[in-house]
């Protein structure tokens, strides 16, 4: 805390210095001034909390100094010291908020009591000022959030939209006369790492900055407002109620401003104008669809929207509105024509873009994975990318669909090849997905090479797991066959094998079907019959004995199985074999 002593007599200033116990009162710095005019300059620079001043001074009267303090530094506390017992002086001191009026000669107890009182009051008021300042800061922080949530609720909560609009009008956010508006959607590019680094990798701060830049072009002439969409991460919405038909021009200006400030431009989904607030949910769906379906192969086109002059009626679904931004798929039967001019940033496409089918690549992907050949995997990935770019249309929505299809393909292939064991493999592969994440589908830039490399890595990891498991399965099926060779003469059931090798019955059945095209019981019967055929070359062995030796306890059943496999009964077969020269 600081104090200022003002008196035109140096000896009085010295006396005050000596009489006051400054340390006791928590005052560290003391300055002096020889008159009222000098004191004003010192107060401005030194910023004391307490002033101890004389009333009668040659260079600036004490009353003038008090009046100045009252107007320009009202938080400052002052104590008057005077040699004049004048009622007017006392009344002036009280009127201007003085703490005390002390007569000369100065008594130590009196001046220390006055300083203690001044310090106490200043500290109390300072606490109140800080609390009020903190409340104001919190209020200023909350007010924009409150406004953004009200604006967002008109889109995300139609039931409270009318009430939210009413509050926004009361707050002066939306003009009373604004009954029509147009919604614009900006999806912040979360994959722009170089831009994020400039904001300390703080996406919220980046979003806040973009909103402020947008509002520089909106709020000055009360044209609209940009705000954070609380219903979706990294989305900025712009609500335009003044000249909504010139939204394309507005986007151009905003993009020029962003490029000047951040060397970036933004893609904007444009909805058709509609009534406030009822059309906003449909407008949001419309603008969001335009952003999702923009053509990533045309990165220099930043505005994506609907047919010019067509408006969404109340309750109309976004899919029923004719879209014209390049690469935007339209519902079947909807004719695409007309639209925004090229100069406005939207290119009109008369032709519905080609959408590649995943089914056309699934067989190649499967063959490449099962081969385990890196060259074949790379070739299949490159063919996919080549086909995508040749199609002339790649959208964030299409990439999301392809990514989902590729992940589903992996699950299906694993279940086809590994059966229930696929559940043990998938978690490790999914962890690999996080470590080797795909490019962001809704990013501003489309890199064919990045997507190709991601797919190569994805298929390579899948091929590695399939190959590793197949090798294990191959060894396991070999062990099972060896066990059958050793035990085929005794009773041998599917359950016996499953218990011995600690696998499920279903697993063994599936493996026999995959490897030999037969189920286990048919394979075992065929194996036993082959052994029986060799034994029949010995004429000294009876058929019944042969049946027992190969694991058949019932000779009739043995004969039935033998005839089914060979087309002859055991005796007919033996006879035919023994008749040969």
XYZ file of C-alpha atoms in Angstrom:
581
model
C 0.000 0.000 0.000
C 1.172 3.560 -0.742
C 0.636 6.920 0.972
C 1.175 10.543 -0.107
C 1.970 13.456 2.250
C 0.956 16.885 0.879
C 2.080 20.065 2.673
C 3.916 23.191 1.567
C 6.129 23.004 4.672
C 8.915 20.404 4.554
C 9.140 20.208 8.364
C 5.455 19.237 8.579
C 5.929 16.506 5.940
C 8.931 15.232 7.939
C 6.918 15.264 11.171
C 4.133 13.214 9.582
C 6.720 10.699 8.346
C 8.075 10.305 11.869
C 4.743 10.233 13.724
C 2.957 7.557 11.666
C 3.834 3.884 12.251
C 3.739 2.998 8.580
C 4.810 -0.627 8.975
C 2.026 -1.230 11.493
C -0.506 -0.058 8.958
C 0.999 -2.093 6.103
C 2.177 0.950 4.121
C 5.456 0.338 2.263
C 5.926 3.367 -0.009
C 5.555 7.045 0.962
C 5.777 9.996 -1.427
C 5.596 13.765 -0.812
C 4.205 16.821 -2.606
C 4.608 20.512 -1.786
C 1.162 21.633 -2.937
C -2.179 20.635 -4.388
C -1.174 21.032 -8.028
C 1.960 18.944 -7.539
C -0.066 16.367 -5.627
C -2.387 15.807 -8.607
C 0.568 14.825 -10.786
C 1.994 12.543 -8.097
C -1.390 10.863 -7.569
C -1.648 10.095 -11.273
C 1.803 8.481 -11.378
C 2.272 7.120 -7.856
C -1.336 5.944 -7.329
C -1.453 6.086 -3.515
C -4.250 4.610 -1.453
C -4.079 7.312 1.278
C -3.332 11.069 1.161
C -2.448 13.070 4.246
C -2.817 16.737 3.295
C -2.755 20.288 4.591
C -5.736 22.517 3.911
C -3.964 25.842 3.397
C -1.178 25.669 0.784
C 0.250 28.261 -1.559
C 0.386 25.989 -4.635
C -3.136 24.585 -4.761
C -5.722 24.866 -2.002
C -6.676 21.711 -0.086
C -10.351 22.114 -1.007
C -9.428 22.103 -4.709
C -7.341 18.975 -4.246
C -10.200 17.212 -2.419
C -12.628 18.140 -5.190
C -10.234 16.729 -7.807
C -9.719 13.513 -5.806
C -13.470 13.120 -5.386
C -13.939 13.312 -9.159
C -10.874 11.511 -10.507
C -9.751 9.137 -7.745
C -12.816 8.414 -5.614
C -11.322 5.263 -4.079
C -8.458 7.285 -2.542
C -8.780 8.023 1.213
C -7.529 11.351 2.542
C -6.880 12.819 5.991
C -6.803 16.611 6.462
C -4.246 18.276 8.771
C -4.812 21.961 9.397
C -3.870 24.758 11.764
C -7.312 26.344 11.306
C -10.289 25.274 13.348
C -12.659 26.328 10.565
C -16.133 24.813 10.293
C -16.221 25.278 6.514
C -13.000 23.326 6.185
C -14.393 20.524 8.315
C -17.655 20.461 6.374
C -15.755 20.405 3.065
C -13.685 17.484 4.288
C -16.808 15.535 5.232
C -18.570 16.446 1.982
C -15.684 15.122 -0.107
C -15.420 11.880 1.851
C -12.452 12.693 4.073
C -11.582 10.244 6.828
C -10.608 12.764 9.548
C -9.766 16.409 10.238
C -6.764 16.771 12.578
C -5.610 20.069 14.049
C -1.987 21.061 14.426
C 0.083 20.394 16.453
C -0.322 16.770 15.430
C -0.836 14.182 18.143
C 0.697 10.737 17.347
C -2.358 8.875 18.654
C -4.754 10.945 16.575
C -2.932 10.647 13.275
C -2.247 6.917 13.725
C -5.918 6.315 14.537
C -6.926 8.266 11.424
C -4.469 6.338 9.231
C -5.696 3.005 10.667
C -9.287 3.993 9.887
C -8.341 5.075 6.339
C -6.437 1.837 5.725
C -9.327 -0.225 7.058
C -11.873 1.512 4.844
C -9.656 1.369 1.754
C -9.066 -2.342 2.188
C -12.748 -3.046 2.728
C -13.692 -1.097 -0.373
C -10.863 -2.734 -2.345
C -12.232 -6.168 -1.452
C -15.669 -5.059 -2.579
C -14.217 -3.645 -5.803
C -12.367 -6.878 -6.524
C -15.480 -8.951 -5.811
C -17.519 -6.728 -8.082
C -14.843 -6.908 -10.756
C -14.772 -10.687 -10.463
C -18.556 -10.799 -10.770
C -18.394 -8.571 -13.815
C -15.741 -10.787 -15.410
C -17.801 -13.889 -14.708
C -20.907 -12.168 -16.026
C -19.065 -11.117 -19.175
C -17.873 -14.701 -19.581
C -21.320 -16.149 -18.947
C -23.275 -13.676 -21.067
C -21.853 -14.845 -24.430
C -22.265 -18.490 -23.387
C -25.838 -17.785 -22.318
C -26.508 -16.105 -25.659
C -24.866 -18.942 -27.622
C -26.932 -21.525 -25.786
C -30.124 -19.617 -26.493
C -29.179 -19.329 -30.171
C -28.244 -23.029 -30.305
C -31.486 -24.048 -28.602
C -33.520 -22.542 -31.465
C -31.940 -25.286 -33.612
C -31.517 -28.169 -31.180
C -34.648 -27.717 -29.046
C -37.605 -26.648 -31.218
C -39.926 -26.878 -28.222
C -38.218 -23.930 -26.520
C -37.312 -22.050 -29.708
C -40.031 -19.393 -29.390
C -39.078 -18.666 -25.777
C -35.366 -18.524 -26.698
C -36.102 -16.063 -29.516
C -38.106 -13.904 -27.136
C -35.192 -13.734 -24.682
C -32.725 -12.976 -27.478
C -34.931 -10.105 -28.620
C -35.118 -8.781 -25.037
C -31.325 -8.958 -24.785
C -31.017 -7.031 -28.051
C -29.213 -9.893 -29.791
C -31.836 -10.308 -32.523
C -33.819 -7.262 -33.688
C -37.558 -7.321 -33.066
C -38.299 -6.736 -36.731
C -36.206 -9.729 -37.882
C -38.766 -12.408 -38.730
C -36.825 -14.139 -41.542
C -33.239 -15.412 -41.385
C -30.706 -17.559 -43.172
C -28.424 -20.048 -41.464
C -24.794 -20.624 -42.479
C -22.699 -23.471 -41.094
C -18.918 -23.460 -40.690
C -17.207 -26.699 -39.751
C -13.793 -25.887 -38.263
C -11.044 -28.021 -39.760
C -9.754 -30.003 -36.771
C -7.056 -31.583 -38.972
C -5.340 -28.222 -39.639
C -2.553 -28.846 -37.126
C -0.409 -25.893 -38.221
C -3.255 -23.467 -37.540
C -4.069 -25.142 -34.230
C -0.440 -24.788 -33.135
C -0.739 -21.030 -33.577
C -3.470 -21.166 -30.927
C -1.529 -23.405 -28.553
C -3.414 -26.484 -29.814
C -6.506 -25.042 -28.159
C -9.472 -25.723 -30.439
C -11.789 -23.626 -28.273
C -9.512 -20.613 -28.635
C -9.347 -21.090 -32.406
C -13.111 -21.330 -32.583
C -13.476 -18.193 -30.434
C -11.129 -16.285 -32.737
C -12.978 -17.373 -35.872
C -16.287 -16.299 -34.327
C -14.863 -12.864 -33.491
C -13.588 -12.389 -37.047
C -16.980 -13.393 -38.462
C -18.774 -11.010 -36.107
C -16.598 -8.129 -37.306
C -18.542 -8.389 -40.576
C -21.945 -8.885 -38.939
C -22.500 -6.914 -35.762
C -21.458 -3.420 -36.899
C -24.451 -3.035 -39.230
C -26.643 -5.487 -37.254
C -26.680 -7.890 -40.155
C -26.514 -11.072 -38.097
C -24.451 -12.945 -35.533
C -21.885 -15.760 -35.489
C -21.895 -18.129 -32.532
C -20.612 -21.450 -31.286
C -23.000 -24.323 -31.894
C -23.368 -26.068 -28.552
C -24.997 -29.075 -30.202
C -21.874 -30.109 -32.158
C -18.140 -29.880 -31.577
C -16.093 -27.431 -33.654
C -19.085 -25.946 -35.457
C -19.761 -22.256 -35.935
C -23.169 -21.013 -37.031
C -23.994 -17.665 -38.607
C -27.540 -16.351 -38.462
C -28.168 -13.640 -41.073
C -31.400 -11.636 -40.830
C -30.420 -8.535 -42.807
C -30.064 -9.017 -46.573
C -29.967 -12.822 -46.357
C -30.081 -13.016 -50.144
C -26.544 -11.536 -50.171
C -25.114 -14.265 -47.942
C -22.705 -15.411 -50.661
C -21.187 -11.939 -50.814
C -20.907 -11.928 -47.019
C -19.071 -15.259 -47.046
C -16.638 -13.859 -49.580
C -15.866 -10.883 -47.328
C -15.451 -13.099 -44.267
C -13.098 -15.369 -46.176
C -11.055 -12.400 -47.334
C -10.837 -11.238 -43.711
C -9.820 -14.683 -42.494
C -7.186 -14.973 -45.192
C -5.780 -11.563 -44.286
C -5.670 -12.477 -40.566
C -4.941 -16.229 -40.520
C -4.025 -17.078 -44.131
C -6.968 -19.485 -44.182
C -10.382 -19.710 -45.793
C -13.438 -21.586 -44.557
C -16.053 -23.792 -46.184
C -19.605 -22.678 -45.513
C -22.837 -24.630 -45.813
C -25.646 -22.336 -46.896
C -29.317 -22.948 -46.133
C -32.322 -21.301 -47.710
C -33.996 -18.365 -45.964
C -36.928 -19.189 -43.694
C -39.062 -17.843 -40.843
C -37.633 -17.410 -37.355
C -37.391 -19.658 -35.443
C -39.483 -22.472 -36.950
C -37.311 -23.108 -40.031
C -33.962 -23.247 -38.230
C -33.806 -27.039 -37.552
C -34.470 -27.751 -41.248
C -32.023 -25.026 -42.260
C -29.345 -26.592 -40.066
C -29.936 -30.043 -41.601
C -29.755 -28.475 -45.043
C -26.517 -26.558 -44.415
C -24.971 -29.568 -42.666
C -25.789 -31.822 -45.627
C -24.195 -29.319 -48.003
C -20.981 -29.328 -45.930
C -20.899 -33.113 -45.681
C -21.488 -33.532 -49.415
C -19.119 -30.868 -50.722
C -16.684 -32.048 -53.363
C -13.235 -32.335 -51.799
C -11.708 -32.498 -55.262
C -12.674 -28.834 -55.698
C -11.078 -27.303 -52.564
C -11.150 -23.719 -53.870
C -14.960 -23.577 -53.835
C -15.935 -22.447 -50.346
C -19.692 -21.936 -50.499
C -22.058 -24.904 -50.683
C -25.788 -24.446 -50.669
C -29.239 -24.761 -52.167
C -30.969 -23.613 -55.278
C -31.091 -19.841 -55.329
C -34.517 -18.414 -54.607
C -35.898 -21.644 -53.164
C -36.842 -21.471 -49.506
C -37.524 -24.194 -46.986
C -41.111 -24.154 -45.904
C -41.965 -24.743 -42.281
C -41.456 -28.394 -41.394
C -39.840 -29.222 -44.740
C -37.105 -31.836 -44.423
C -33.658 -31.003 -45.734
C -33.666 -33.998 -48.063
C -36.677 -32.530 -49.875
C -34.752 -29.384 -50.825
C -32.867 -29.177 -54.099
C -29.152 -28.833 -53.491
C -26.803 -27.512 -56.116
C -23.324 -27.353 -54.630
C -20.840 -29.362 -56.618
C -20.746 -33.003 -55.638
C -23.968 -32.853 -53.614
C -26.122 -35.927 -54.045
C -29.797 -35.171 -54.432
C -32.837 -37.339 -53.723
C -34.053 -39.535 -56.546
C -36.471 -37.725 -58.811
C -35.301 -34.229 -57.836
C -34.063 -32.222 -60.789
C -30.974 -30.076 -60.229
C -30.816 -26.869 -62.221
C -30.004 -23.205 -61.863
C -28.407 -22.003 -58.687
C -25.877 -19.508 -57.388
C -23.525 -17.823 -59.811
C -19.918 -18.981 -60.160
C -18.765 -15.634 -58.804
C -20.569 -16.416 -55.586
C -18.448 -19.487 -54.990
C -20.926 -22.237 -55.820
C -20.521 -24.247 -58.963
C -23.720 -25.706 -60.347
C -23.608 -29.308 -61.480
C -26.332 -30.640 -63.737
C -25.121 -34.234 -63.350
C -25.511 -36.339 -60.253
C -22.004 -37.344 -59.127
C -20.894 -40.929 -59.517
C -20.877 -42.863 -56.245
C -18.518 -45.824 -56.220
C -19.792 -49.058 -54.731
C -17.743 -50.767 -52.053
C -18.870 -54.130 -53.416
C -16.745 -53.502 -56.480
C -13.558 -53.497 -54.395
C -14.421 -55.938 -51.614
C -13.323 -59.031 -53.539
C -9.944 -57.448 -54.385
C -9.413 -56.374 -50.782
C -10.235 -59.889 -49.563
C -7.882 -61.554 -52.054
C -5.079 -59.141 -51.135
C -5.520 -59.708 -47.391
C -5.671 -63.500 -47.666
C -2.602 -63.510 -49.905
C -0.630 -61.520 -47.367
C 1.388 -60.110 -50.266
C 2.413 -56.442 -49.636
C 2.498 -55.728 -53.369
C -1.036 -57.010 -53.863
C -2.288 -55.038 -50.866
C -0.670 -51.822 -52.141
C -2.092 -52.440 -55.614
C -5.659 -52.900 -54.333
C -5.397 -49.702 -52.259
C -4.045 -47.740 -55.233
C -6.823 -49.014 -57.498
C -9.393 -47.764 -54.970
C -7.810 -44.310 -54.795
C -7.477 -44.111 -58.586
C -11.146 -44.955 -58.995
C -12.152 -42.363 -56.404
C -10.240 -39.545 -58.043
C -11.370 -40.574 -61.549
C -14.982 -40.356 -60.409
C -14.574 -36.592 -60.016
C -16.431 -36.561 -56.706
C -15.166 -37.236 -53.200
C -17.099 -35.855 -50.243
C -16.662 -36.091 -46.449
C -19.875 -38.116 -46.356
C -18.551 -40.528 -48.977
C -15.246 -40.959 -47.122
C -17.112 -41.640 -43.877
C -19.200 -44.254 -45.683
C -16.116 -45.882 -47.223
C -14.307 -45.939 -43.895
C -17.324 -47.546 -42.213
C -17.599 -50.124 -45.013
C -13.902 -50.986 -44.771
C -14.162 -51.496 -41.003
C -17.256 -53.690 -41.483
C -15.398 -55.638 -44.183
C -12.647 -56.386 -41.670
C -15.109 -57.727 -39.096
C -16.850 -59.886 -41.701
C -13.610 -61.319 -43.075
C -12.302 -62.147 -39.610
C -15.500 -63.957 -38.703
C -15.455 -65.823 -41.983
C -11.844 -66.940 -41.546
C -11.514 -67.228 -37.767
C -15.068 -67.725 -36.569
C -15.590 -66.939 -32.898
C -11.854 -66.304 -32.494
C -12.386 -63.056 -34.393
C -13.551 -61.539 -31.102
C -10.062 -62.079 -29.696
C -8.364 -60.428 -32.674
C -10.573 -57.366 -33.173
C -9.583 -55.470 -29.977
C -5.896 -55.467 -30.947
C -6.732 -54.262 -34.466
C -8.991 -51.539 -33.093
C -6.137 -50.324 -30.910
C -4.041 -50.180 -34.049
C -6.761 -48.015 -35.616
C -6.215 -45.449 -32.875
C -2.453 -45.488 -33.275
C -2.689 -45.307 -37.090
C -5.764 -43.119 -37.438
C -7.268 -42.410 -40.811
C -7.146 -38.907 -42.290
C -10.052 -36.761 -41.087
C -12.943 -37.336 -43.526
C -14.405 -33.849 -43.012
C -11.073 -32.046 -43.267
C -10.728 -29.237 -45.758
C -8.126 -31.035 -47.858
C -8.349 -34.447 -49.504
C -5.014 -36.229 -49.823
C -5.294 -39.365 -52.011
C -1.845 -40.438 -50.845
C -2.777 -40.162 -47.151
C -5.933 -42.246 -47.658
C -4.044 -44.804 -49.786
C -1.342 -45.161 -47.123
C -3.980 -45.498 -44.406
C -5.737 -48.283 -46.325
C -2.442 -50.074 -47.004
C -1.640 -49.997 -43.286
C -5.180 -51.092 -42.389
C -5.158 -54.067 -44.770
C -1.567 -54.981 -43.879
C -2.381 -55.200 -40.164
C -5.450 -57.270 -40.991
C -3.438 -59.572 -43.259
C -0.820 -60.023 -40.543
C -3.393 -61.090 -37.974
C -5.150 -63.422 -40.423
C -1.847 -65.001 -41.497
C -0.678 -65.432 -37.920
C -3.935 -67.066 -36.905
C -4.048 -69.232 -40.015
C -0.556 -70.536 -39.278
C -1.641 -71.399 -35.761
C -4.808 -73.010 -37.083
C -2.810 -74.965 -39.640
C -0.590 -76.350 -36.898
C -3.615 -77.106 -34.767
C -5.486 -78.934 -37.540
C -2.312 -80.917 -38.190
C -2.236 -81.946 -34.530
C -5.901 -82.951 -34.743
C -5.276 -85.100 -37.806
C -2.320 -86.753 -36.097
C -4.521 -87.501 -33.088
C -7.162 -89.052 -35.363
C -4.489 -91.290 -36.977
C -3.490 -92.533 -33.529
C -6.999 -93.041 -32.142
C -9.238 -93.816 -35.123
C -9.507 -97.464 -34.015
C -11.214 -96.527 -30.759
C -14.429 -94.662 -30.186
C -13.712 -91.079 -31.182
C -16.284 -88.311 -31.016
C -16.271 -84.632 -31.829
C -16.576 -83.921 -28.131
C -13.494 -86.071 -27.420
C -11.439 -83.974 -29.815
C -12.828 -80.711 -28.481
C -11.985 -81.678 -24.902
C -8.507 -82.906 -25.777
C -7.532 -79.781 -27.708
C -9.522 -77.378 -25.501
C -11.522 -75.895 -28.326
C -15.212 -75.841 -29.098
C -17.012 -78.508 -31.101
C -18.129 -75.775 -33.474
C -14.522 -74.764 -34.078
C -13.512 -78.307 -35.133
C -16.596 -78.690 -37.326
C -15.882 -75.389 -39.076
C -12.219 -76.218 -39.603
C -12.988 -79.628 -41.142
C -15.525 -78.005 -43.432
C -13.013 -75.323 -44.485
C -10.085 -77.701 -44.961
C -11.739 -80.840 -46.392
C -15.248 -79.832 -47.410
C -16.681 -82.459 -45.002
C -17.802 -82.462 -41.433
C -15.786 -84.345 -38.843
C -17.913 -87.494 -38.773
C -17.750 -87.876 -42.567
C -13.990 -87.295 -42.546
C -13.495 -89.892 -39.792
C -15.707 -92.439 -41.563
C -13.815 -91.959 -44.845
C -10.492 -92.311 -43.051
C -11.609 -95.553 -41.379
C -12.935 -97.000 -44.661
C -9.616 -96.220 -46.380
C -7.836 -98.130 -43.616
C -10.359 -100.994 -43.947
C -9.711 -101.235 -47.702
C -6.026 -101.883 -47.044
C -6.817 -104.509 -44.414
C -9.103 -106.338 -46.835
C -6.100 -107.303 -48.892
C -5.399 -109.806 -46.123
C -7.747 -112.751 -46.873
C -7.239 -114.129 -43.396
C -9.050 -111.231 -41.750
C -12.788 -111.479 -41.496
C -14.958 -108.467 -42.310
C -16.182 -108.283 -38.738
C -12.629 -108.235 -37.444
C -11.661 -105.560 -39.941
C -14.661 -103.453 -38.846
C -13.535 -103.680 -35.220
C -9.937 -102.854 -36.132
C -10.925 -99.578 -37.815
C -13.299 -98.464 -35.068
C -16.704 -99.898 -36.062
C -18.312 -101.998 -33.313
C -21.306 -102.846 -35.505
C -20.425 -104.782 -38.671
C -23.758 -103.946 -40.283
C -23.162 -100.256 -39.811
C -19.630 -100.718 -41.132
C -21.000 -102.409 -44.260
C -23.534 -99.617 -44.758
C -20.887 -96.900 -44.491
C -18.477 -98.862 -46.710
C -21.050 -99.299 -49.463
C -22.056 -95.652 -49.285
C -18.466 -94.586 -49.833
C -17.285 -97.232 -52.296
C -20.523 -98.261 -54.025
C -19.820 -101.886 -53.080
C -20.309 -103.946 -49.951
C -17.109 -105.032 -48.102
C -17.429 -108.597 -49.459
C -18.060 -107.365 -53.004
C -15.060 -105.092 -52.752
C -12.846 -107.897 -51.385
C -14.057 -110.263 -54.058
C -13.317 -107.730 -56.764
C -9.864 -107.077 -55.393
C -8.981 -110.797 -54.924
C -10.215 -111.625 -58.439
C -7.646 -109.280 -59.910
C -4.607 -111.137 -61.389
